[in-house]
């Protein structure tokens, strides 16, 4: 049996997807260029384009796809979030994506277990379990994006493994489809259980494994890794242990099998109570050796997590940025949980300080108890790997010796060895990991396109793995899986005999070798299929952006996701025509840019591609808008006649009449008759406040300008009035200088020249003012982003000056020295929740609106679970793709309902349109400025 990866090429173009479409329906099967490009990668270092992608929605889909793959001998690779670091979720045949199977099927809080589907993201699962005070223990740092299917197949773990163990310790049973297309319930069976005998008869592969494990118990025991963690090879050790206890423990076999033995559709997980309180501490040591000495003592405190970052890692992530002292040789991140409030964590903190006292520390340990501060301490550690992508344009962090395990007490010795080794190679390296159980992540920074660096990589792979095995008696894989990267070394880790047993296991379940070939067991060198082109790009393919991308949230398909779009638009095969569908699907919400640890702005890359094909209809409209007069007259007309045309029958008619025109905007564009439109202003804001417009001959002496943007001017939504009123209450008489659209919608349709024209106009007009106040999230961000429009020169300087002066009204108020009196506007207490507009988050304004809201009398601010997720309006996206926009809003609607709020507050008039349309009349939607205005007015009323 060959164990290398067959690269099956289709005999006839599109034959495989065509067959699959006939089998499953066309909605679930994709093979266009964009899809193939997006699914050719995961978070590992490889690229293999598949022939087709199947987005399964049921167990029947899984069984049918497996049956087809087997009958045709086509490789089949299960895939969840594609965040593995080993290339195990890519393959040359069919990718079976389980992301749409993402429900929690059952939770039993009393018995603390949950039955879940494989496509659910860990963070989502934990969010929902937290209402029961429960969580799933294993916590990979990728928990915001990785899914249960991948975690189980990889036997993942994370910082808290010290307390909760790996996935294999927390799975009760699995539902699996084998290559025979039959389903099994993989749980632990007592050896005398009659159902086991029936199962062994119907599934001979299971009997093979049972017999083989019994027959080779001594060999398995002799080769059992003795370190704290191991995910290398098949876990026959766990199976053998079960047999000694009198049971055939099937989850032990399948957890960690990396999709090579069967495809999972369900898992029953053991849950743990969320700790009552937690302490997180950062301890900076001056000497690495002293870390080694301190660890066994700290472990006596029974921490739930104990992490290390070595000196190089601290240098690479930037000491200054994270407040790490210059002389820290290594930093420990420690967490202590209290299961009940009775355990005094402050006392524990003192004990910890006493333990550390004899050592030379670079500074006093930093200790945090509250969630926000603790999250801050974890932030650098969790985003460490993708953050390393910022270090050098060519040398990238390469995962090929990333997951070794040694005895915990020898980790300092390992780090010293590694630092010397890479110093000898003159290679920068980050070493970090779970020191509590001896698991080190080693990530050298290399330019694999450079021959010298490539050879260093190959040398390091062999030398380090061999040293870990021979000198430290360790394992080459603690939690990331073998994948493609370690498959060739599994034989060396366990020896020929045990490796032969692994091959027999694989053969028993997958005689045709179709399930994820090339993964776990392979003769192919780990350098096969390396994606040299991608490894010189700035994206770490970590998928963090997918976790916030509203489009991915709806479609659960990599070709409709931020990470996928990075791949697509930077691919050498990219053309607008073959990728128009996906390039036009982005909302430009900027959530990906806000979250990306590597500093990539996918939304901007997409805008650049759109700029090569600006939309003609949008251009025509924006040019009319820039000219002003006719456009504004038309809006005034809409405003004064809205009560006539904004009725159900006429709106239906309008939708029909405008349909052919809207198609010029996008194939999905329409003027939905059921969209609740904002009230158009019969008198525009600038007309209502003409006294604030600086005269042409007498320049304004006022220092604060209000950049109202388009929505506040064109709609009678109360936002512009509120901002002006609030400013006046703060004793500021704002000016309304002439202004054009800030540019966000114009840019969205690809008209960069128009955006620059508008920006030049605004730069001139706003230059005389000291402060530019905005009320719109998108205008705030766009004005702050103007420097990006002008690469250099005077305009660049002017844009940079302007960017510094722009403040959102919530920032203005929270910084204002004035504190106008406020009172409860309605008498009764209001439950208010806050929707954090994406563009304001991208502009870095997150705390101020919440500060303002919580300062309002009679307001009970309740944090919304998905406050930071896009609501799906995104300016004109609502019109461009109404159906998707409403699907995106579905999640926001659930989050709002969950809060029980009577008011949703936000910071953006455009988001208000979507919110009002979505929540109906039952919940009030208000801008932060409007709620402030209400409070100021109420105080005035009380006074008079
Ligand atoms: C920034 C970053 C940090 C990380 N930190 C950690 C960490 O702390 N600890 C850790 O353990 N890992 C970590 N990882 C690796 C990775 O996130 C985990 O291994 C994760 O559990 C993989 O989940 P996934 O949903 O992305 O799976 P995928 O990558 O999609 O798949 C992983 C494997 O699971 C198989 N698979 C998926 N679904 C099924 C199914 N339904 N049936 C059968 N097989 C299936 C695939 O074939 C593949 O072999 C990190 C990765 C990144 C990018
Ligand atoms: S764009 Fe950023 S967040 Fe997204 S995959 Fe790339 S590195 Fe990760
Ligand atoms: S801008 Fe928003 S919709 Fe577009 S890729 Fe980024 S997260 Fe996704």
PDB file of N, CA, C and O in Angstrom, residues 285-292 308 310-312 328-330 406 409-424 429 431-432 435 440 442 464 467 471-472:
ATOM      1  N   UNK A 285      10.827  37.107  33.312  1.00  0.00           N
ATOM      2  CA  UNK A 285      12.070  36.610  33.928  1.00  0.00           C
ATOM      3  C   UNK A 285      13.289  37.174  33.193  1.00  0.00           C
ATOM      4  O   UNK A 285      13.285  37.278  31.969  1.00  0.00           O
ATOM      5  N   UNK A 286      14.345  37.468  33.962  1.00  0.00           N
ATOM      6  CA  UNK A 286      15.584  37.935  33.309  1.00  0.00           C
ATOM      7  C   UNK A 286      16.439  36.760  32.825  1.00  0.00           C
ATOM      8  O   UNK A 286      17.319  36.941  32.004  1.00  0.00           O
ATOM      9  N   UNK A 287      16.200  35.582  33.414  1.00  0.00           N
ATOM     10  CA  UNK A 287      17.032  34.438  33.022  1.00  0.00           C
ATOM     11  C   UNK A 287      16.144  33.258  32.626  1.00  0.00           C
ATOM     12  O   UNK A 287      15.225  32.881  33.372  1.00  0.00           O
ATOM     13  N   UNK A 288      16.460  32.698  31.468  1.00  0.00           N
ATOM     14  CA  UNK A 288      15.689  31.560  30.960  1.00  0.00           C
ATOM     15  C   UNK A 288      15.829  30.352  31.889  1.00  0.00           C
ATOM     16  O   UNK A 288      14.861  29.623  32.133  1.00  0.00           O
ATOM     17  N   UNK A 289      17.051  30.159  32.403  1.00  0.00           N
ATOM     18  CA  UNK A 289      17.287  29.006  33.271  1.00  0.00           C
ATOM     19  C   UNK A 289      16.394  29.093  34.515  1.00  0.00           C
ATOM     20  O   UNK A 289      15.890  28.091  35.016  1.00  0.00           O
ATOM     21  N   UNK A 290      16.209  30.323  35.013  1.00  0.00           N
ATOM     22  CA  UNK A 290      15.378  30.472  36.209  1.00  0.00           C
ATOM     23  C   UNK A 290      13.909  30.135  35.914  1.00  0.00           C
ATOM     24  O   UNK A 290      13.181  29.704  36.810  1.00  0.00           O
ATOM     25  N   UNK A 291      13.509  30.316  34.667  1.00  0.00           N
ATOM     26  CA  UNK A 291      12.140  29.913  34.293  1.00  0.00           C
ATOM     27  C   UNK A 291      11.986  28.416  34.538  1.00  0.00           C
ATOM     28  O   UNK A 291      11.024  27.949  35.149  1.00  0.00           O
ATOM     29  N   UNK A 292      13.004  27.661  34.077  1.00  0.00           N
ATOM     30  CA  UNK A 292      12.988  26.210  34.227  1.00  0.00           C
ATOM     31  C   UNK A 292      12.884  25.830  35.701  1.00  0.00           C
ATOM     32  O   UNK A 292      12.174  24.895  36.080  1.00  0.00           O
ATOM     33  N   UNK A 308       4.592  30.084  27.904  1.00  0.00           N
ATOM     34  CA  UNK A 308       5.887  30.769  27.860  1.00  0.00           C
ATOM     35  C   UNK A 308       6.081  31.449  26.507  1.00  0.00           C
ATOM     36  O   UNK A 308       5.574  30.972  25.485  1.00  0.00           O
ATOM     37  N   UNK A 310       9.561  33.101  24.544  1.00  0.00           N
ATOM     38  CA  UNK A 310      10.996  33.320  24.743  1.00  0.00           C
ATOM     39  C   UNK A 310      11.392  34.735  24.300  1.00  0.00           C
ATOM     40  O   UNK A 310      10.566  35.475  23.747  1.00  0.00           O
ATOM     41  N   UNK A 311      12.674  35.066  24.544  1.00  0.00           N
ATOM     42  CA  UNK A 311      13.149  36.432  24.293  1.00  0.00           C
ATOM     43  C   UNK A 311      12.938  36.841  22.826  1.00  0.00           C
ATOM     44  O   UNK A 311      12.508  37.957  22.532  1.00  0.00           O
ATOM     45  N   UNK A 312      13.237  35.920  21.910  1.00  0.00           N
ATOM     46  CA  UNK A 312      13.079  36.251  20.482  1.00  0.00           C
ATOM     47  C   UNK A 312      11.629  36.581  20.152  1.00  0.00           C
ATOM     48  O   UNK A 312      11.340  37.494  19.394  1.00  0.00           O
ATOM     49  N   UNK A 328      13.749  41.306  29.672  1.00  0.00           N
ATOM     50  CA  UNK A 328      13.038  40.035  29.917  1.00  0.00           C
ATOM     51  C   UNK A 328      13.595  38.961  28.979  1.00  0.00           C
ATOM     52  O   UNK A 328      13.604  39.132  27.763  1.00  0.00           O
ATOM     53  N   UNK A 329      14.081  37.856  29.561  1.00  0.00           N
ATOM     54  CA  UNK A 329      14.621  36.761  28.741  1.00  0.00           C
ATOM     55  C   UNK A 329      13.504  35.775  28.375  1.00  0.00           C
ATOM     56  O   UNK A 329      13.632  35.011  27.419  1.00  0.00           O
ATOM     57  N   UNK A 330      12.463  35.776  29.133  1.00  0.00           N
ATOM     58  CA  UNK A 330      11.288  34.931  28.838  1.00  0.00           C
ATOM     59  C   UNK A 330      10.129  35.423  29.698  1.00  0.00           C
ATOM     60  O   UNK A 330      10.341  35.937  30.794  1.00  0.00           O
ATOM     61  N   UNK A 406       8.280  17.971  25.051  1.00  0.00           N
ATOM     62  CA  UNK A 406       9.358  17.353  25.836  1.00  0.00           C
ATOM     63  C   UNK A 406       8.870  17.294  27.288  1.00  0.00           C
ATOM     64  O   UNK A 406       7.856  17.913  27.619  1.00  0.00           O
ATOM     65  N   UNK A 409       9.700  19.610  32.689  1.00  0.00           N
ATOM     66  CA  UNK A 409      10.813  20.160  33.472  1.00  0.00           C
ATOM     67  C   UNK A 409      12.045  20.440  32.595  1.00  0.00           C
ATOM     68  O   UNK A 409      12.990  21.075  33.048  1.00  0.00           O
ATOM     69  N   UNK A 410      12.020  19.973  31.321  1.00  0.00           N
ATOM     70  CA  UNK A 410      13.195  20.200  30.461  1.00  0.00           C
ATOM     71  C   UNK A 410      12.940  21.261  29.396  1.00  0.00           C
ATOM     72  O   UNK A 410      13.694  21.400  28.442  1.00  0.00           O
ATOM     73  N   UNK A 411      11.857  22.030  29.567  1.00  0.00           N
ATOM     74  CA  UNK A 411      11.517  22.964  28.487  1.00  0.00           C
ATOM     75  C   UNK A 411      12.542  24.098  28.353  1.00  0.00           C
ATOM     76  O   UNK A 411      12.847  24.531  27.251  1.00  0.00           O
ATOM     77  N   UNK A 412      13.135  24.540  29.462  1.00  0.00           N
ATOM     78  CA  UNK A 412      14.155  25.587  29.357  1.00  0.00           C
ATOM     79  C   UNK A 412      15.363  25.057  28.589  1.00  0.00           C
ATOM     80  O   UNK A 412      15.954  25.758  27.768  1.00  0.00           O
ATOM     81  N   UNK A 413      15.682  23.789  28.865  1.00  0.00           N
ATOM     82  CA  UNK A 413      16.812  23.165  28.156  1.00  0.00           C
ATOM     83  C   UNK A 413      16.505  23.108  26.657  1.00  0.00           C
ATOM     84  O   UNK A 413      17.358  23.404  25.822  1.00  0.00           O
ATOM     85  N   UNK A 414      15.249  22.781  26.339  1.00  0.00           N
ATOM     86  CA  UNK A 414      14.844  22.739  24.922  1.00  0.00           C
ATOM     87  C   UNK A 414      14.971  24.130  24.301  1.00  0.00           C
ATOM     88  O   UNK A 414      15.531  24.286  23.205  1.00  0.00           O
ATOM     89  N   UNK A 415      14.471  25.134  25.006  1.00  0.00           N
ATOM     90  CA  UNK A 415      14.509  26.496  24.445  1.00  0.00           C
ATOM     91  C   UNK A 415      15.963  26.924  24.232  1.00  0.00           C
ATOM     92  O   UNK A 415      16.311  27.474  23.189  1.00  0.00           O
ATOM     93  N   UNK A 416      16.821  26.649  25.211  1.00  0.00           N
ATOM     94  CA  UNK A 416      18.241  27.015  25.058  1.00  0.00           C
ATOM     95  C   UNK A 416      18.829  26.319  23.830  1.00  0.00           C
ATOM     96  O   UNK A 416      19.512  26.929  23.014  1.00  0.00           O
ATOM     97  N   UNK A 417      18.531  25.013  23.697  1.00  0.00           N
ATOM     98  CA  UNK A 417      19.032  24.256  22.530  1.00  0.00           C
ATOM     99  C   UNK A 417      18.544  24.899  21.219  1.00  0.00           C
ATOM    100  O   UNK A 417      19.317  25.113  20.290  1.00  0.00           O
ATOM    101  N   UNK A 418      17.256  25.244  21.192  1.00  0.00           N
ATOM    102  CA  UNK A 418      16.673  25.796  19.957  1.00  0.00           C
ATOM    103  C   UNK A 418      17.252  27.174  19.645  1.00  0.00           C
ATOM    104  O   UNK A 418      17.567  27.484  18.494  1.00  0.00           O
ATOM    105  N   UNK A 419      17.412  27.979  20.698  1.00  0.00           N
ATOM    106  CA  UNK A 419      17.965  29.321  20.455  1.00  0.00           C
ATOM    107  C   UNK A 419      19.381  29.204  19.885  1.00  0.00           C
ATOM    108  O   UNK A 419      19.736  29.915  18.945  1.00  0.00           O
ATOM    109  N   UNK A 420      20.173  28.276  20.442  1.00  0.00           N
ATOM    110  CA  UNK A 420      21.541  28.090  19.924  1.00  0.00           C
ATOM    111  C   UNK A 420      21.494  27.561  18.494  1.00  0.00           C
ATOM    112  O   UNK A 420      22.244  28.002  17.627  1.00  0.00           O
ATOM    113  N   UNK A 421      20.590  26.616  18.268  1.00  0.00           N
ATOM    114  CA  UNK A 421      20.506  26.013  16.936  1.00  0.00           C
ATOM    115  C   UNK A 421      20.203  27.082  15.879  1.00  0.00           C
ATOM    116  O   UNK A 421      20.883  27.183  14.862  1.00  0.00           O
ATOM    117  N   UNK A 422      19.167  27.900  16.153  1.00  0.00           N
ATOM    118  CA  UNK A 422      18.764  28.885  15.142  1.00  0.00           C
ATOM    119  C   UNK A 422      19.758  30.040  15.050  1.00  0.00           C
ATOM    120  O   UNK A 422      19.907  30.642  14.000  1.00  0.00           O
ATOM    121  N   UNK A 423      20.453  30.310  16.167  1.00  0.00           N
ATOM    122  CA  UNK A 423      21.514  31.324  16.123  1.00  0.00           C
ATOM    123  C   UNK A 423      22.593  30.851  15.137  1.00  0.00           C
ATOM    124  O   UNK A 423      23.066  31.606  14.297  1.00  0.00           O
ATOM    125  N   UNK A 424      22.928  29.550  15.245  1.00  0.00           N
ATOM    126  CA  UNK A 424      23.905  28.960  14.331  1.00  0.00           C
ATOM    127  C   UNK A 424      23.444  29.079  12.887  1.00  0.00           C
ATOM    128  O   UNK A 424      24.248  29.275  11.976  1.00  0.00           O
ATOM    129  N   UNK A 429      13.732  33.261  15.220  1.00  0.00           N
ATOM    130  CA  UNK A 429      12.755  32.223  15.556  1.00  0.00           C
ATOM    131  C   UNK A 429      11.926  32.661  16.757  1.00  0.00           C
ATOM    132  O   UNK A 429      12.429  33.340  17.646  1.00  0.00           O
ATOM    133  N   UNK A 431       9.769  31.135  19.873  1.00  0.00           N
ATOM    134  CA  UNK A 431       9.503  29.889  20.611  1.00  0.00           C
ATOM    135  C   UNK A 431       8.520  30.237  21.729  1.00  0.00           C
ATOM    136  O   UNK A 431       8.805  31.098  22.558  1.00  0.00           O
ATOM    137  N   UNK A 432       7.410  29.596  21.692  1.00  0.00           N
ATOM    138  CA  UNK A 432       6.386  29.888  22.697  1.00  0.00           C
ATOM    139  C   UNK A 432       5.564  28.609  22.894  1.00  0.00           C
ATOM    140  O   UNK A 432       5.720  27.666  22.124  1.00  0.00           O
ATOM    141  N   UNK A 435       4.119  25.627  28.400  1.00  0.00           N
ATOM    142  CA  UNK A 435       5.269  25.140  29.175  1.00  0.00           C
ATOM    143  C   UNK A 435       4.817  24.141  30.228  1.00  0.00           C
ATOM    144  O   UNK A 435       5.546  23.218  30.584  1.00  0.00           O
ATOM    145  N   UNK A 440       6.089  22.902  23.007  1.00  0.00           N
ATOM    146  CA  UNK A 440       6.667  24.160  22.505  1.00  0.00           C
ATOM    147  C   UNK A 440       6.300  24.369  21.042  1.00  0.00           C
ATOM    148  O   UNK A 440       6.379  23.439  20.231  1.00  0.00           O
ATOM    149  N   UNK A 442       7.478  26.167  17.778  1.00  0.00           N
ATOM    150  CA  UNK A 442       8.738  26.729  17.277  1.00  0.00           C
ATOM    151  C   UNK A 442       8.465  27.253  15.879  1.00  0.00           C
ATOM    152  O   UNK A 442       8.107  26.490  14.978  1.00  0.00           O
ATOM    153  N   UNK A 464      15.948  18.971  14.447  1.00  0.00           N
ATOM    154  CA  UNK A 464      15.160  19.278  15.657  1.00  0.00           C
ATOM    155  C   UNK A 464      14.261  18.095  16.019  1.00  0.00           C
ATOM    156  O   UNK A 464      14.205  17.669  17.169  1.00  0.00           O
ATOM    157  N   UNK A 467      16.375  15.395  17.473  1.00  0.00           N
ATOM    158  CA  UNK A 467      16.844  15.736  18.824  1.00  0.00           C
ATOM    159  C   UNK A 467      15.713  15.583  19.841  1.00  0.00           C
ATOM    160  O   UNK A 467      15.928  15.072  20.943  1.00  0.00           O
ATOM    161  N   UNK A 471      17.180  12.947  22.203  1.00  0.00           N
ATOM    162  CA  UNK A 471      17.766  13.539  23.423  1.00  0.00           C
ATOM    163  C   UNK A 471      16.714  13.773  24.517  1.00  0.00           C
ATOM    164  O   UNK A 471      16.995  13.578  25.688  1.00  0.00           O
ATOM    165  N   UNK A 472      15.514  14.173  24.079  1.00  0.00           N
ATOM    166  CA  UNK A 472      14.511  14.528  25.089  1.00  0.00           C
ATOM    167  C   UNK A 472      13.460  13.430  25.323  1.00  0.00           C
ATOM    168  O   UNK A 472      12.628  13.549  26.211  1.00  0.00           O
TER     169      UNK A 472
END
